[in-house]
mmCIF file of N, CA and C in Angstrom:
data_model
loop_
_atom_site.group_PDB
_atom_site.id
_atom_site.type_symbol
_atom_site.label_atom_id
_atom_site.label_comp_id
_atom_site.label_asym_id
_atom_site.label_seq_id
_atom_site.Cartn_x
_atom_site.Cartn_y
_atom_site.Cartn_z
ATOM 1 N N MET A 1 -8.224 10.656 -6.060
ATOM 2 C CA MET A 1 -9.435 10.307 -5.067
ATOM 3 C C MET A 1 -10.562 10.022 -5.963
ATOM 4 N N VAL A 2 -11.092 9.476 -6.794
ATOM 5 C CA VAL A 2 -11.978 9.005 -6.771
ATOM 6 C C VAL A 2 -13.641 8.618 -6.913
ATOM 7 N N LYS A 3 -15.032 9.495 -7.204
ATOM 8 C CA LYS A 3 -15.803 8.538 -7.052
ATOM 9 C C LYS A 3 -15.708 7.707 -8.131
ATOM 10 N N VAL A 4 -17.027 5.936 -8.237
ATOM 11 C CA VAL A 4 -17.037 5.471 -8.523
ATOM 12 C C VAL A 4 -17.645 5.255 -10.183
ATOM 13 N N ARG A 5 -18.136 5.966 -10.268
ATOM 14 C CA ARG A 5 -19.120 6.306 -11.333
ATOM 15 C C ARG A 5 -18.409 6.683 -12.291
ATOM 16 N N ASP A 6 -17.459 7.878 -12.162
ATOM 17 C CA ASP A 6 -15.824 8.235 -12.648
ATOM 18 C C ASP A 6 -15.662 7.863 -13.503
ATOM 19 N N LEU A 7 -15.279 6.196 -12.816
ATOM 20 C CA LEU A 7 -14.634 5.053 -13.603
ATOM 21 C C LEU A 7 -14.806 5.111 -15.002
ATOM 22 N N GLY A 8 -15.951 4.811 -15.040
ATOM 23 C CA GLY A 8 -15.773 4.271 -17.139
ATOM 24 C C GLY A 8 -15.822 3.423 -16.822
ATOM 25 N N LEU A 9 -16.771 2.778 -16.204
ATOM 26 C CA LEU A 9 -16.655 1.600 -15.819
ATOM 27 C C LEU A 9 -18.224 0.524 -15.692
ATOM 28 N N GLY A 10 -19.373 1.883 -15.594
ATOM 29 C CA GLY A 10 -20.778 1.275 -15.695
ATOM 30 C C GLY A 10 -21.104 1.004 -14.286
ATOM 31 N N PHE A 11 -20.358 1.196 -13.100
ATOM 32 C CA PHE A 11 -21.471 0.909 -11.724
ATOM 33 C C PHE A 11 -21.563 1.964 -11.400
ATOM 34 N N ASN A 12 -22.804 1.851 -10.558
ATOM 35 C CA ASN A 12 -23.392 3.074 -9.282
ATOM 36 C C ASN A 12 -23.547 3.121 -8.177
ATOM 37 N N SER A 13 -22.645 4.464 -8.222
ATOM 38 C CA SER A 13 -21.766 3.477 -6.522
ATOM 39 C C SER A 13 -21.457 5.318 -6.255
ATOM 40 N N ASP A 14 -21.740 5.767 -5.131
ATOM 41 C CA ASP A 14 -21.540 6.725 -3.940
ATOM 42 C C ASP A 14 -19.913 7.176 -3.792
ATOM 43 N N GLU A 15 -18.951 5.798 -4.211
ATOM 44 C CA GLU A 15 -18.086 5.607 -3.355
ATOM 45 C C GLU A 15 -16.707 6.847 -3.915
ATOM 46 N N ILE A 16 -16.293 6.951 -2.520
ATOM 47 C CA ILE A 16 -15.444 7.345 -3.671
ATOM 48 C C ILE A 16 -14.622 6.597 -3.583
ATOM 49 N N VAL A 17 -12.964 5.818 -4.991
ATOM 50 C CA VAL A 17 -12.279 4.559 -4.068
ATOM 51 C C VAL A 17 -10.501 5.845 -4.910
ATOM 52 N N LEU A 18 -9.676 4.959 -4.448
ATOM 53 C CA LEU A 18 -8.204 6.041 -4.820
ATOM 54 C C LEU A 18 -7.486 4.710 -6.375
ATOM 55 N N PHE A 19 -7.726 5.681 -6.746
ATOM 56 C CA PHE A 19 -7.056 5.322 -7.848
ATOM 57 C C PHE A 19 -5.707 5.831 -8.285
ATOM 58 N N LYS A 20 -5.338 4.809 -8.083
ATOM 59 C CA LYS A 20 -3.158 4.863 -8.397
ATOM 60 C C LYS A 20 -3.277 5.159 -9.571
ATOM 61 N N TYR A 21 -2.340 5.853 -11.004
ATOM 62 C CA TYR A 21 -1.781 5.771 -11.640
ATOM 63 C C TYR A 21 -0.197 5.783 -11.811
ATOM 64 N N CYS A 22 -0.229 5.616 -13.234
ATOM 65 C CA CYS A 22 1.413 5.404 -13.257
ATOM 66 C C CYS A 22 1.631 7.503 -14.237
ATOM 67 N N SER A 23 3.282 7.850 -13.888
ATOM 68 C CA SER A 23 2.784 9.153 -14.834
ATOM 69 C C SER A 23 4.153 8.523 -14.824
ATOM 70 N N GLY A 24 5.354 9.485 -15.426
ATOM 71 C CA GLY A 24 6.799 10.146 -15.807
ATOM 72 C C GLY A 24 8.020 10.112 -16.614
ATOM 73 N N SER A 25 8.664 11.224 -16.932
ATOM 74 C CA SER A 25 9.265 10.413 -18.564
ATOM 75 C C SER A 25 10.197 8.685 -18.416
ATOM 76 N N CYS A 26 10.238 8.472 -19.887
ATOM 77 C CA CYS A 26 11.242 7.297 -19.303
ATOM 78 C C CYS A 26 12.398 7.548 -20.784
ATOM 79 N N HIS A 27 12.606 8.601 -20.516
ATOM 80 C CA HIS A 27 14.197 8.980 -21.549
ATOM 81 C C HIS A 27 15.298 8.593 -20.946
ATOM 82 N N ARG A 28 15.855 7.463 -20.202
ATOM 83 C CA ARG A 28 17.199 6.957 -20.006
ATOM 84 C C ARG A 28 17.033 5.528 -19.772
ATOM 85 N N ALA A 29 15.529 4.807 -20.431
ATOM 86 C CA ALA A 29 15.555 4.027 -20.492
ATOM 87 C C ALA A 29 14.788 3.698 -22.573
ATOM 88 N N ARG A 30 15.877 4.997 -22.954
ATOM 89 C CA ARG A 30 15.046 4.305 -24.615
ATOM 90 C C ARG A 30 16.514 3.703 -25.257
ATOM 91 N N SER A 31 15.469 2.531 -25.913
ATOM 92 C CA SER A 31 16.621 1.870 -26.842
ATOM 93 C C SER A 31 17.040 2.814 -27.987
ATOM 94 N N ASN A 32 18.002 1.411 -29.003
ATOM 95 C CA ASN A 32 18.947 1.804 -30.488
ATOM 96 C C ASN A 32 17.251 1.574 -31.234
ATOM 97 N N TYR A 33 16.489 1.913 -30.862
ATOM 98 C CA TYR A 33 15.299 1.360 -31.491
ATOM 99 C C TYR A 33 13.956 2.852 -31.298
ATOM 100 N N ASP A 34 14.298 2.918 -29.976
ATOM 101 C CA ASP A 34 13.671 4.272 -29.248
ATOM 102 C C ASP A 34 14.103 5.463 -30.168
ATOM 103 N N LEU A 35 15.189 5.148 -30.434
ATOM 104 C CA LEU A 35 16.424 6.279 -31.240
ATOM 105 C C LEU A 35 16.584 7.016 -32.397
ATOM 106 N N THR A 36 15.903 5.283 -33.307
ATOM 107 C CA THR A 36 15.716 4.984 -34.456
ATOM 108 C C THR A 36 14.564 6.116 -35.641
ATOM 109 N N LEU A 37 13.967 5.259 -34.214
ATOM 110 C CA LEU A 37 12.201 6.033 -34.198
ATOM 111 C C LEU A 37 12.125 7.185 -34.510
ATOM 112 N N GLY A 38 13.003 8.219 -33.418
ATOM 113 C CA GLY A 38 12.259 9.448 -33.214
ATOM 114 C C GLY A 38 13.610 10.060 -34.911
ATOM 115 N N SER A 39 14.369 9.984 -34.438
ATOM 116 C CA SER A 39 14.893 11.170 -35.852
ATOM 117 C C SER A 39 14.276 10.117 -37.320
ATOM 118 N N LEU A 40 13.441 9.028 -37.356
ATOM 119 C CA LEU A 40 13.115 9.178 -38.603
ATOM 120 C C LEU A 40 11.673 9.680 -38.511
ATOM 121 N N LEU A 41 11.274 10.111 -37.828
ATOM 122 C CA LEU A 41 9.979 10.883 -37.552
ATOM 123 C C LEU A 41 9.933 12.080 -38.143
ATOM 124 N N ARG A 42 11.915 12.332 -37.290
ATOM 125 C CA ARG A 42 11.817 14.328 -37.737
ATOM 126 C C ARG A 42 12.629 14.404 -38.501
ATOM 127 N N GLN A 43 12.294 13.775 -38.852
ATOM 128 C CA GLN A 43 13.675 13.709 -40.140
ATOM 129 C C GLN A 43 12.531 13.821 -41.603
ATOM 130 N N GLN A 44 10.655 12.997 -40.706
ATOM 131 C CA GLN A 44 9.660 12.573 -41.766
ATOM 132 C C GLN A 44 10.381 12.080 -43.365
ATOM 133 N N LEU A 45 11.086 10.730 -42.112
ATOM 134 C CA LEU A 45 10.995 9.476 -43.261
ATOM 135 C C LEU A 45 9.900 8.232 -42.748
ATOM 136 N N ILE A 46 9.429 8.774 -42.143
ATOM 137 C CA ILE A 46 7.898 8.181 -42.155
ATOM 138 C C ILE A 46 7.182 8.615 -41.253
ATOM 139 N N THR A 47 5.817 8.764 -41.756
ATOM 140 C CA THR A 47 4.985 9.475 -41.910
ATOM 141 C C THR A 47 3.615 7.710 -41.121
ATOM 142 N N PRO A 48 3.001 8.165 -39.996
ATOM 143 C CA PRO A 48 2.291 8.471 -39.497
ATOM 144 C C PRO A 48 0.797 8.309 -40.003
ATOM 145 N N GLY A 49 0.197 7.990 -40.827
ATOM 146 C CA GLY A 49 -1.953 7.921 -40.662
ATOM 147 C C GLY A 49 -2.190 8.656 -39.585
ATOM 148 N N PRO A 50 -3.598 9.459 -39.948
ATOM 149 C CA PRO A 50 -4.133 9.889 -40.281
ATOM 150 C C PRO A 50 -4.241 9.571 -38.346
ATOM 151 N N GLN A 51 -4.513 8.498 -38.450
ATOM 152 C CA GLN A 51 -5.364 8.038 -36.962
ATOM 153 C C GLN A 51 -4.106 7.557 -36.236
ATOM 154 N N GLU A 52 -2.617 7.552 -36.266
ATOM 155 C CA GLU A 52 -2.037 6.828 -35.964
ATOM 156 C C GLU A 52 -1.419 8.171 -34.995
ATOM 157 N N ARG A 53 -0.254 7.335 -33.495
ATOM 158 C CA ARG A 53 0.556 8.155 -32.485
ATOM 159 C C ARG A 53 1.170 7.401 -32.610
ATOM 160 N N VAL A 54 2.332 7.808 -33.518
ATOM 161 C CA VAL A 54 3.299 6.683 -32.829
ATOM 162 C C VAL A 54 5.019 7.568 -32.165
ATOM 163 N N LEU A 55 4.897 6.953 -30.689
ATOM 164 C CA LEU A 55 6.184 7.647 -29.592
ATOM 165 C C LEU A 55 7.204 7.010 -30.023
ATOM 166 N N SER A 56 8.258 7.238 -30.030
ATOM 167 C CA SER A 56 9.231 7.074 -30.345
ATOM 168 C C SER A 56 10.381 7.187 -28.623
ATOM 169 N N HIS A 57 9.446 6.933 -27.559
ATOM 170 C CA HIS A 57 9.925 6.462 -26.624
ATOM 171 C C HIS A 57 9.119 6.040 -25.685
ATOM 172 N N PRO A 58 9.681 5.060 -24.982
ATOM 173 C CA PRO A 58 8.666 4.465 -23.794
ATOM 174 C C PRO A 58 8.600 5.100 -22.923
ATOM 175 N N CYS A 59 7.008 3.956 -22.797
ATOM 176 C CA CYS A 59 5.651 4.513 -22.064
ATOM 177 C C CYS A 59 6.035 4.300 -20.151
ATOM 178 N N CYS A 60 5.654 5.133 -19.214
ATOM 179 C CA CYS A 60 5.843 4.368 -17.633
ATOM 180 C C CYS A 60 4.589 4.264 -18.065
ATOM 181 N N ARG A 61 3.412 2.754 -17.454
ATOM 182 C CA ARG A 61 2.636 1.725 -17.567
ATOM 183 C C ARG A 61 3.437 0.737 -16.154
ATOM 184 N N PRO A 62 1.543 0.716 -15.663
ATOM 185 C CA PRO A 62 1.283 -0.174 -14.776
ATOM 186 C C PRO A 62 2.392 -1.837 -14.995
ATOM 187 N N THR A 63 2.979 -2.409 -13.945
ATOM 188 C CA THR A 63 3.882 -3.617 -14.219
ATOM 189 C C THR A 63 2.616 -4.287 -13.071
ATOM 190 N N ARG A 64 2.245 -4.216 -11.701
ATOM 191 C CA ARG A 64 1.569 -4.602 -11.486
ATOM 192 C C ARG A 64 -0.016 -3.508 -10.869
ATOM 193 N N TYR A 65 -1.182 -5.012 -10.822
ATOM 194 C CA TYR A 65 -2.281 -3.996 -11.226
ATOM 195 C C TYR A 65 -2.216 -4.347 -9.678
ATOM 196 N N GLU A 66 -3.507 -3.827 -8.602
ATOM 197 C CA GLU A 66 -3.936 -3.675 -7.166
ATOM 198 C C GLU A 66 -5.948 -4.420 -7.157
ATOM 199 N N ALA A 67 -6.610 -5.047 -6.780
ATOM 200 C CA ALA A 67 -7.978 -5.234 -7.191
ATOM 201 C C ALA A 67 -8.563 -3.370 -5.719
ATOM 202 N N VAL A 68 -9.760 -3.816 -6.185
ATOM 203 C CA VAL A 68 -10.110 -1.840 -5.468
ATOM 204 C C VAL A 68 -11.961 -2.872 -4.755
ATOM 205 N N SER A 69 -12.048 -2.628 -4.562
ATOM 206 C CA SER A 69 -13.139 -2.470 -3.318
ATOM 207 C C SER A 69 -14.313 -2.089 -3.173
ATOM 208 N N PHE A 70 -15.652 -1.653 -3.515
ATOM 209 C CA PHE A 70 -16.873 -1.006 -3.471
ATOM 210 C C PHE A 70 -18.104 -1.792 -2.698
ATOM 211 N N MET A 71 -18.691 -0.534 -2.047
ATOM 212 C CA MET A 71 -20.042 -0.505 -2.070
ATOM 213 C C MET A 71 -21.398 -0.455 -3.463
ATOM 214 N N ASP A 72 -21.884 -0.911 -3.928
ATOM 215 C CA ASP A 72 -23.107 0.259 -5.119
ATOM 216 C C ASP A 72 -24.044 -0.052 -4.110
ATOM 217 N N VAL A 73 -25.292 1.007 -4.713
ATOM 218 C CA VAL A 73 -26.054 1.332 -4.426
ATOM 219 C C VAL A 73 -27.227 0.871 -3.760
ATOM 220 N N GLU A 74 -26.813 -0.433 -4.391
ATOM 221 C CA GLU A 74 -27.837 -1.350 -3.597
ATOM 222 C C GLU A 74 -27.045 -2.419 -2.605
ATOM 223 N N ASN A 75 -26.569 -1.608 -2.263
ATOM 224 C CA ASN A 75 -25.580 -2.375 -0.941
ATOM 225 C C ASN A 75 -25.149 -4.147 -1.536
ATOM 226 N N THR A 76 -24.445 -3.028 -2.148
ATOM 227 C CA THR A 76 -23.911 -5.898 -2.704
ATOM 228 C C THR A 76 -22.139 -4.175 -2.633
ATOM 229 N N TRP A 77 -20.922 -4.991 -2.401
ATOM 230 C CA TRP A 77 -20.519 -5.032 -2.463
ATOM 231 C C TRP A 77 -19.365 -5.615 -3.388
ATOM 232 N N GLN A 78 -18.569 -4.872 -4.509
ATOM 233 C CA GLN A 78 -17.967 -5.525 -6.147
ATOM 234 C C GLN A 78 -16.455 -4.654 -6.039
ATOM 235 N N THR A 79 -15.820 -5.842 -6.409
ATOM 236 C CA THR A 79 -14.411 -5.997 -6.471
ATOM 237 C C THR A 79 -14.290 -5.823 -7.926
ATOM 238 N N VAL A 80 -13.017 -5.234 -8.111
ATOM 239 C CA VAL A 80 -12.828 -4.251 -9.805
ATOM 240 C C VAL A 80 -11.835 -5.196 -9.671
ATOM 241 N N GLU A 81 -10.740 -6.266 -10.376
ATOM 242 C CA GLU A 81 -9.430 -7.129 -10.420
ATOM 243 C C GLU A 81 -8.852 -5.705 -11.320
ATOM 244 N N LYS A 82 -7.438 -5.985 -10.851
ATOM 245 C CA LYS A 82 -6.762 -4.716 -11.906
ATOM 246 C C LYS A 82 -7.401 -3.707 -12.098
ATOM 247 N N LEU A 83 -7.613 -2.640 -11.337
ATOM 248 C CA LEU A 83 -8.080 -1.423 -11.300
ATOM 249 C C LEU A 83 -6.616 -0.241 -11.524
ATOM 250 N N SER A 84 -6.277 -0.482 -9.771
ATOM 251 C CA SER A 84 -5.659 1.160 -9.927
ATOM 252 C C SER A 84 -3.807 -0.029 -9.974
ATOM 253 N N ALA A 85 -2.926 1.482 -10.061
ATOM 254 C CA ALA A 85 -1.841 0.972 -11.267
ATOM 255 C C ALA A 85 -1.429 0.446 -8.931
ATOM 256 N N ALA A 86 -0.415 -0.529 -9.541
ATOM 257 C CA ALA A 86 0.545 -1.410 -7.575
ATOM 258 C C ALA A 86 1.829 -0.755 -7.739
ATOM 259 N N GLU A 87 2.833 -1.225 -9.536
ATOM 260 C CA GLU A 87 3.690 -0.950 -9.364
ATOM 261 C C GLU A 87 4.114 -0.482 -11.229
ATOM 262 N N CYS A 88 5.352 0.443 -11.332
ATOM 263 C CA CYS A 88 4.548 1.547 -12.001
ATOM 264 C C CYS A 88 6.441 0.525 -13.343
ATOM 265 N N SER A 89 6.973 0.867 -14.300
ATOM 266 C CA SER A 89 7.565 0.787 -15.489
ATOM 267 C C SER A 89 7.720 1.406 -16.271
ATOM 268 N N CYS A 90 8.944 1.599 -16.769
ATOM 269 C CA CYS A 90 9.020 2.156 -18.079
ATOM 270 C C CYS A 90 8.304 0.744 -19.188
ATOM 271 N N ILE A 91 7.886 0.666 -19.939
ATOM 272 C CA ILE A 91 7.208 -0.758 -20.736
ATOM 273 C C ILE A 91 7.551 0.792 -22.897
ATOM 274 N N GLY A 92 7.577 -0.284 -23.772
ATOM 275 C CA GLY A 92 7.760 0.464 -24.911
ATOM 276 C C GLY A 92 9.783 -0.569 -25.533
#
């Protein structure tokens, strides 16, 4: 449960909404690519640049989203599409 104004989307509202997100490990979904990339990174045979973050495993991400509706401080209903996770899966 989070305040709408804390979502970082610029809405001015005192309402609290349910923000569902994905988390968890995806190590069982690792492909040969993931295993090879992990090995090369550990051996420092490839090195990411200073601003890069390379992940050698799939990430748990939303595969389906839900819209969230709320009333702003002007008493106007707002709907934000694709805000909250409805389903999650290992992507990558």
